[in-house]
Amino acid sequence: MNRYGVDPLPSLPGRITIWEVGPRDGLQNEAAILPVEVKVELVERLVDAGHTVVETTSLVHPKWVPQLADAEEVLRRLKRRDGVRYPVLVPNERGLDRAIGLGLTDVAVFASATESFARANLNRTVAQSLEMFAPVVARAREAGLGVRGYLSMCFGDPWEGEVPIPQVVAVATRLLALGCTELGLGDTIGVATPGRVAALLDALVGAGVPVGRIGVHFHDTYGQALANTLVALGRGVTTVDASAGGLGGCPYARSATGNLATEDLLWQLAGLGIDTGVDLGKLVETSAWLAARLNRPSPSRTVRALTPSAC
């Protein structure tokens, strides 16, 4: 859809994977609770657009995330396709049991780099949360599931401020030691800037973390998500989280605003000649459709530019 030229930059990958988080991280922070059939259609539309990884929902207690209380029903109705991964968030072994029972192949656990957020989100210390995740990850791996270890507050914390890089590296390497197959580095409140992103990625690689096992998850609170992504790509990262229409946030961190919009990311990548396999036009249509059902404008600049009715 970008008719304005392709100008690659040196040292960037030729292809990346977009880890689409709209159905989970996008919807969990919306005031409106969408019907099951709309959630199922959203996932199927995202797959139709070319996504090969769609984080579908969260198997947590409905009390904590009522927007996703129908997770099992969504997963039962969904027509899963070969070659597409449908990871779900699992908070504990009970969540893992549900995921295995539903025949899923990918799960994610959600850790914190800071004590304050670990208390707010998990009601545990960082060490206690890792102890809780240990049997979850071990059992998931024994069952042949892929396990993403999300790590929140990698760049800043609303209670603690700056998060020291060695602190982040220590928790990240612990997640991999537990058996996580990949990491998702979260800029939960959107305060990261390009230099900090480069410094953290360099430190992780220096600690022996393969860059191919790192994904990045940027929020766009201060308009830095695309710049941060570009730096991460330059450091060899090939998995980038994004949310259709820019929806999302975190219900346990009030300063966490929307995720990087998938459409905005695709516009940048198309201009750089980086392939994703995702059709921007189809995705814009999907986000405009979703905005109408949420009865709110799409936060994505690209969606607004290409679909005035989504404004």
PDB file of C-alpha atoms in Angstrom, residues 94-274:
ATOM      1  CA  ARG A  94      -4.000 -24.088  36.524  1.00  0.00           C
ATOM      2  CA  GLY A  95      -3.827 -21.802  33.513  1.00  0.00           C
ATOM      3  CA  LEU A  96      -1.323 -24.161  31.900  1.00  0.00           C
ATOM      4  CA  ASP A  97      -3.647 -27.127  32.476  1.00  0.00           C
ATOM      5  CA  ARG A  98      -6.398 -25.235  30.676  1.00  0.00           C
ATOM      6  CA  ALA A  99      -4.074 -24.398  27.780  1.00  0.00           C
ATOM      7  CA  ILE A 100      -2.945 -28.000  27.386  1.00  0.00           C
ATOM      8  CA  GLY A 101      -6.527 -29.211  27.610  1.00  0.00           C
ATOM      9  CA  LEU A 102      -7.448 -26.873  24.757  1.00  0.00           C
ATOM     10  CA  GLY A 103      -4.649 -28.233  22.575  1.00  0.00           C
ATOM     11  CA  LEU A 104      -2.582 -25.066  22.443  1.00  0.00           C
ATOM     12  CA  THR A 105       1.049 -25.112  21.366  1.00  0.00           C
ATOM     13  CA  ASP A 106       2.304 -21.838  22.844  1.00  0.00           C
ATOM     14  CA  VAL A 107       1.936 -20.112  26.202  1.00  0.00           C
ATOM     15  CA  ALA A 108       3.442 -17.087  27.891  1.00  0.00           C
ATOM     16  CA  VAL A 109       4.264 -16.201  31.490  1.00  0.00           C
ATOM     17  CA  PHE A 110       4.403 -12.643  32.720  1.00  0.00           C
ATOM     18  CA  ALA A 111       7.300 -11.644  34.984  1.00  0.00           C
ATOM     19  CA  SER A 112       8.526  -8.280  36.231  1.00  0.00           C
ATOM     20  CA  ALA A 113      11.965  -6.687  36.345  1.00  0.00           C
ATOM     21  CA  THR A 114      10.947  -4.632  39.387  1.00  0.00           C
ATOM     22  CA  GLU A 115       9.681  -5.484  42.854  1.00  0.00           C
ATOM     23  CA  SER A 116       6.964  -2.831  42.831  1.00  0.00           C
ATOM     24  CA  PHE A 117       5.287  -4.107  39.691  1.00  0.00           C
ATOM     25  CA  ALA A 118       5.708  -7.725  40.763  1.00  0.00           C
ATOM     26  CA  ARG A 119       3.720  -6.835  43.887  1.00  0.00           C
ATOM     27  CA  ALA A 120       1.099  -4.862  41.949  1.00  0.00           C
ATOM     28  CA  ASN A 121       0.624  -7.411  39.168  1.00  0.00           C
ATOM     29  CA  LEU A 122       1.340 -10.740  40.867  1.00  0.00           C
ATOM     30  CA  ASN A 123       1.164  -9.980  44.594  1.00  0.00           C
ATOM     31  CA  ARG A 124       4.607 -11.551  44.923  1.00  0.00           C
ATOM     32  CA  THR A 125       8.244 -10.556  44.992  1.00  0.00           C
ATOM     33  CA  VAL A 126      10.286 -11.045  41.842  1.00  0.00           C
ATOM     34  CA  ALA A 127      11.919 -14.139  43.358  1.00  0.00           C
ATOM     35  CA  GLN A 128       8.566 -15.581  44.428  1.00  0.00           C
ATOM     36  CA  SER A 129       7.069 -15.021  40.988  1.00  0.00           C
ATOM     37  CA  LEU A 130       9.960 -16.852  39.342  1.00  0.00           C
ATOM     38  CA  GLU A 131       9.472 -19.723  41.772  1.00  0.00           C
ATOM     39  CA  MET A 132       5.797 -19.830  40.780  1.00  0.00           C
ATOM     40  CA  PHE A 133       6.667 -19.882  37.089  1.00  0.00           C
ATOM     41  CA  ALA A 134       9.321 -22.611  37.372  1.00  0.00           C
ATOM     42  CA  PRO A 135       6.911 -25.596  37.354  1.00  0.00           C
ATOM     43  CA  VAL A 136       4.711 -23.883  34.750  1.00  0.00           C
ATOM     44  CA  VAL A 137       7.611 -23.512  32.333  1.00  0.00           C
ATOM     45  CA  ALA A 138       9.008 -26.981  33.097  1.00  0.00           C
ATOM     46  CA  ARG A 139       5.679 -28.708  32.511  1.00  0.00           C
ATOM     47  CA  ALA A 140       4.975 -26.690  29.382  1.00  0.00           C
ATOM     48  CA  ARG A 141       8.320 -27.644  27.899  1.00  0.00           C
ATOM     49  CA  GLU A 142       7.787 -31.297  28.835  1.00  0.00           C
ATOM     50  CA  ALA A 143       4.506 -31.131  26.927  1.00  0.00           C
ATOM     51  CA  GLY A 144       6.294 -29.676  23.893  1.00  0.00           C
ATOM     52  CA  LEU A 145       4.889 -26.162  24.185  1.00  0.00           C
ATOM     53  CA  GLY A 146       6.788 -23.015  23.341  1.00  0.00           C
ATOM     54  CA  VAL A 147       7.040 -20.626  26.272  1.00  0.00           C
ATOM     55  CA  ARG A 148       7.535 -16.889  26.004  1.00  0.00           C
ATOM     56  CA  GLY A 149       8.802 -15.166  29.121  1.00  0.00           C
ATOM     57  CA  TYR A 150       7.416 -11.660  29.191  1.00  0.00           C
ATOM     58  CA  LEU A 151       9.474  -9.265  31.252  1.00  0.00           C
ATOM     59  CA  SER A 152       7.678  -6.060  32.245  1.00  0.00           C
ATOM     60  CA  MET A 153       9.164  -2.717  33.308  1.00  0.00           C
ATOM     61  CA  CYS A 154      12.429  -3.241  31.449  1.00  0.00           C
ATOM     62  CA  PHE A 155      13.023   0.479  30.924  1.00  0.00           C
ATOM     63  CA  GLY A 156      11.169   2.296  33.666  1.00  0.00           C
ATOM     64  CA  ASP A 157       8.731   1.731  36.507  1.00  0.00           C
ATOM     65  CA  PRO A 158       6.026   4.188  37.684  1.00  0.00           C
ATOM     66  CA  TRP A 159       6.951   3.571  41.337  1.00  0.00           C
ATOM     67  CA  GLU A 160      10.718   3.015  41.117  1.00  0.00           C
ATOM     68  CA  GLY A 161      11.697   5.219  38.190  1.00  0.00           C
ATOM     69  CA  GLU A 162      14.741   4.146  36.192  1.00  0.00           C
ATOM     70  CA  VAL A 163      15.317   0.393  36.136  1.00  0.00           C
ATOM     71  CA  PRO A 164      19.024  -0.556  36.199  1.00  0.00           C
ATOM     72  CA  ILE A 165      20.085  -2.596  33.185  1.00  0.00           C
ATOM     73  CA  PRO A 166      21.881  -5.276  35.281  1.00  0.00           C
ATOM     74  CA  GLN A 167      18.625  -5.808  37.181  1.00  0.00           C
ATOM     75  CA  VAL A 168      16.762  -6.464  33.930  1.00  0.00           C
ATOM     76  CA  VAL A 169      19.500  -8.772  32.653  1.00  0.00           C
ATOM     77  CA  ALA A 170      19.426 -10.795  35.881  1.00  0.00           C
ATOM     78  CA  VAL A 171      15.692 -11.525  35.638  1.00  0.00           C
ATOM     79  CA  ALA A 172      15.824 -12.112  31.875  1.00  0.00           C
ATOM     80  CA  THR A 173      18.583 -14.688  32.140  1.00  0.00           C
ATOM     81  CA  ARG A 174      16.704 -16.360  34.983  1.00  0.00           C
ATOM     82  CA  LEU A 175      13.630 -16.734  32.763  1.00  0.00           C
ATOM     83  CA  LEU A 176      15.718 -18.405  30.090  1.00  0.00           C
ATOM     84  CA  ALA A 177      17.327 -20.641  32.711  1.00  0.00           C
ATOM     85  CA  LEU A 178      13.835 -21.776  33.739  1.00  0.00           C
ATOM     86  CA  GLY A 179      13.350 -22.993  30.179  1.00  0.00           C
ATOM     87  CA  CYS A 180      11.571 -20.143  28.393  1.00  0.00           C
ATOM     88  CA  THR A 181      12.117 -20.456  24.668  1.00  0.00           C
ATOM     89  CA  GLU A 182      12.003 -16.712  24.073  1.00  0.00           C
ATOM     90  CA  LEU A 183      11.879 -13.382  25.879  1.00  0.00           C
ATOM     91  CA  GLY A 184       9.496 -10.488  25.400  1.00  0.00           C
ATOM     92  CA  LEU A 185      11.084  -7.275  26.674  1.00  0.00           C
ATOM     93  CA  GLY A 186       8.334  -4.918  27.791  1.00  0.00           C
ATOM     94  CA  ASP A 187       8.463  -1.135  27.837  1.00  0.00           C
ATOM     95  CA  THR A 188       5.304  -1.276  29.915  1.00  0.00           C
ATOM     96  CA  ILE A 189       4.827   2.456  30.478  1.00  0.00           C
ATOM     97  CA  GLY A 190       6.427   3.609  27.230  1.00  0.00           C
ATOM     98  CA  VAL A 191       9.396   5.507  28.630  1.00  0.00           C
ATOM     99  CA  ALA A 192      12.166   3.816  26.639  1.00  0.00           C
ATOM    100  CA  THR A 193      14.332   5.824  24.264  1.00  0.00           C
ATOM    101  CA  PRO A 194      16.608   4.488  21.512  1.00  0.00           C
ATOM    102  CA  GLY A 195      19.882   4.709  23.434  1.00  0.00           C
ATOM    103  CA  ARG A 196      18.474   2.780  26.353  1.00  0.00           C
ATOM    104  CA  VAL A 197      17.083   0.119  24.049  1.00  0.00           C
ATOM    105  CA  ALA A 198      20.498  -0.347  22.437  1.00  0.00           C
ATOM    106  CA  ALA A 199      22.220  -0.486  25.825  1.00  0.00           C
ATOM    107  CA  LEU A 200      19.855  -3.138  27.185  1.00  0.00           C
ATOM    108  CA  LEU A 201      20.072  -5.315  24.083  1.00  0.00           C
ATOM    109  CA  ASP A 202      23.874  -5.066  24.096  1.00  0.00           C
ATOM    110  CA  ALA A 203      23.938  -6.042  27.774  1.00  0.00           C
ATOM    111  CA  LEU A 204      21.686  -9.055  27.193  1.00  0.00           C
ATOM    112  CA  VAL A 205      23.759 -10.284  24.274  1.00  0.00           C
ATOM    113  CA  GLY A 206      26.882  -9.695  26.360  1.00  0.00           C
ATOM    114  CA  ALA A 207      25.361 -11.911  29.051  1.00  0.00           C
ATOM    115  CA  GLY A 208      24.959 -14.735  26.553  1.00  0.00           C
ATOM    116  CA  VAL A 209      21.331 -14.217  25.486  1.00  0.00           C
ATOM    117  CA  PRO A 210      20.948 -15.015  21.769  1.00  0.00           C
ATOM    118  CA  VAL A 211      19.388 -12.034  20.029  1.00  0.00           C
ATOM    119  CA  GLY A 212      17.211 -14.429  18.045  1.00  0.00           C
ATOM    120  CA  ARG A 213      15.384 -15.321  21.264  1.00  0.00           C
ATOM    121  CA  ILE A 214      14.508 -11.702  22.075  1.00  0.00           C
ATOM    122  CA  GLY A 215      11.286  -9.954  21.135  1.00  0.00           C
ATOM    123  CA  VAL A 216      10.490  -6.323  21.917  1.00  0.00           C
ATOM    124  CA  HIS A 217       7.203  -4.898  23.167  1.00  0.00           C
ATOM    125  CA  PHE A 218       7.023  -1.107  23.075  1.00  0.00           C
ATOM    126  CA  HIS A 219       4.222   1.156  24.245  1.00  0.00           C
ATOM    127  CA  ASP A 220       3.877   4.513  22.534  1.00  0.00           C
ATOM    128  CA  THR A 221       3.243   6.793  25.529  1.00  0.00           C
ATOM    129  CA  TYR A 222       5.852   9.351  24.442  1.00  0.00           C
ATOM    130  CA  GLY A 223       5.803   8.593  20.719  1.00  0.00           C
ATOM    131  CA  GLN A 224       9.043   6.599  20.866  1.00  0.00           C
ATOM    132  CA  ALA A 225       7.854   3.114  19.883  1.00  0.00           C
ATOM    133  CA  LEU A 226       8.827   3.244  16.204  1.00  0.00           C
ATOM    134  CA  ALA A 227      12.227   4.794  16.943  1.00  0.00           C
ATOM    135  CA  ASN A 228      12.880   2.169  19.594  1.00  0.00           C
ATOM    136  CA  THR A 229      11.841  -0.587  17.203  1.00  0.00           C
ATOM    137  CA  LEU A 230      14.211   0.664  14.528  1.00  0.00           C
ATOM    138  CA  VAL A 231      17.113   0.529  16.984  1.00  0.00           C
ATOM    139  CA  ALA A 232      16.130  -2.988  18.061  1.00  0.00           C
ATOM    140  CA  LEU A 233      16.049  -4.148  14.446  1.00  0.00           C
ATOM    141  CA  GLY A 234      19.505  -2.680  13.962  1.00  0.00           C
ATOM    142  CA  ARG A 235      20.707  -4.798  16.878  1.00  0.00           C
ATOM    143  CA  GLY A 236      19.406  -7.962  15.197  1.00  0.00           C
ATOM    144  CA  VAL A 237      15.977  -8.375  16.806  1.00  0.00           C
ATOM    145  CA  THR A 238      13.506 -10.037  14.411  1.00  0.00           C
ATOM    146  CA  THR A 239      10.379 -10.359  16.580  1.00  0.00           C
ATOM    147  CA  VAL A 240       8.383  -7.207  17.285  1.00  0.00           C
ATOM    148  CA  ASP A 241       5.150  -7.014  19.261  1.00  0.00           C
ATOM    149  CA  ALA A 242       2.400  -4.759  17.985  1.00  0.00           C
ATOM    150  CA  SER A 243      -1.328  -4.344  18.408  1.00  0.00           C
ATOM    151  CA  ALA A 244      -3.848  -3.887  15.617  1.00  0.00           C
ATOM    152  CA  GLY A 245      -5.105  -0.328  15.770  1.00  0.00           C
ATOM    153  CA  GLY A 246      -2.709   0.547  18.616  1.00  0.00           C
ATOM    154  CA  LEU A 247      -5.040  -0.766  21.289  1.00  0.00           C
ATOM    155  CA  GLY A 248      -3.860  -1.857  24.681  1.00  0.00           C
ATOM    156  CA  GLY A 249      -2.075  -1.031  27.855  1.00  0.00           C
ATOM    157  CA  CYS A 250      -1.800  -2.641  31.243  1.00  0.00           C
ATOM    158  CA  PRO A 251      -4.565  -2.630  33.867  1.00  0.00           C
ATOM    159  CA  TYR A 252      -1.965  -2.784  36.655  1.00  0.00           C
ATOM    160  CA  ALA A 253       0.110   0.212  35.515  1.00  0.00           C
ATOM    161  CA  ARG A 254      -2.057   3.271  35.025  1.00  0.00           C
ATOM    162  CA  SER A 255       0.552   5.166  33.030  1.00  0.00           C
ATOM    163  CA  ALA A 256       0.723   2.380  30.441  1.00  0.00           C
ATOM    164  CA  THR A 257      -0.953   3.655  27.278  1.00  0.00           C
ATOM    165  CA  GLY A 258      -1.476   1.937  23.946  1.00  0.00           C
ATOM    166  CA  ASN A 259       0.856  -0.472  22.253  1.00  0.00           C
ATOM    167  CA  LEU A 260       2.739   0.235  19.073  1.00  0.00           C
ATOM    168  CA  ALA A 261       0.096   0.103  16.341  1.00  0.00           C
ATOM    169  CA  THR A 262       0.698  -2.758  13.924  1.00  0.00           C
ATOM    170  CA  GLU A 263      -0.307  -0.563  10.981  1.00  0.00           C
ATOM    171  CA  ASP A 264       2.207   2.147  11.924  1.00  0.00           C
ATOM    172  CA  LEU A 265       4.899  -0.500  12.208  1.00  0.00           C
ATOM    173  CA  LEU A 266       3.961  -1.985   8.829  1.00  0.00           C
ATOM    174  CA  TRP A 267       4.139   1.424   7.143  1.00  0.00           C
ATOM    175  CA  GLN A 268       7.673   1.930   8.426  1.00  0.00           C
ATOM    176  CA  LEU A 269       8.786  -1.583   7.543  1.00  0.00           C
ATOM    177  CA  ALA A 270       7.372  -1.343   4.027  1.00  0.00           C
ATOM    178  CA  GLY A 271       9.409   1.805   3.404  1.00  0.00           C
ATOM    179  CA  LEU A 272      12.515  -0.014   4.623  1.00  0.00           C
ATOM    180  CA  GLY A 273      11.864  -3.031   2.410  1.00  0.00           C
ATOM    181  CA  ILE A 274      11.436  -5.366   5.392  1.00  0.00           C
TER     182      ILE A 274
END
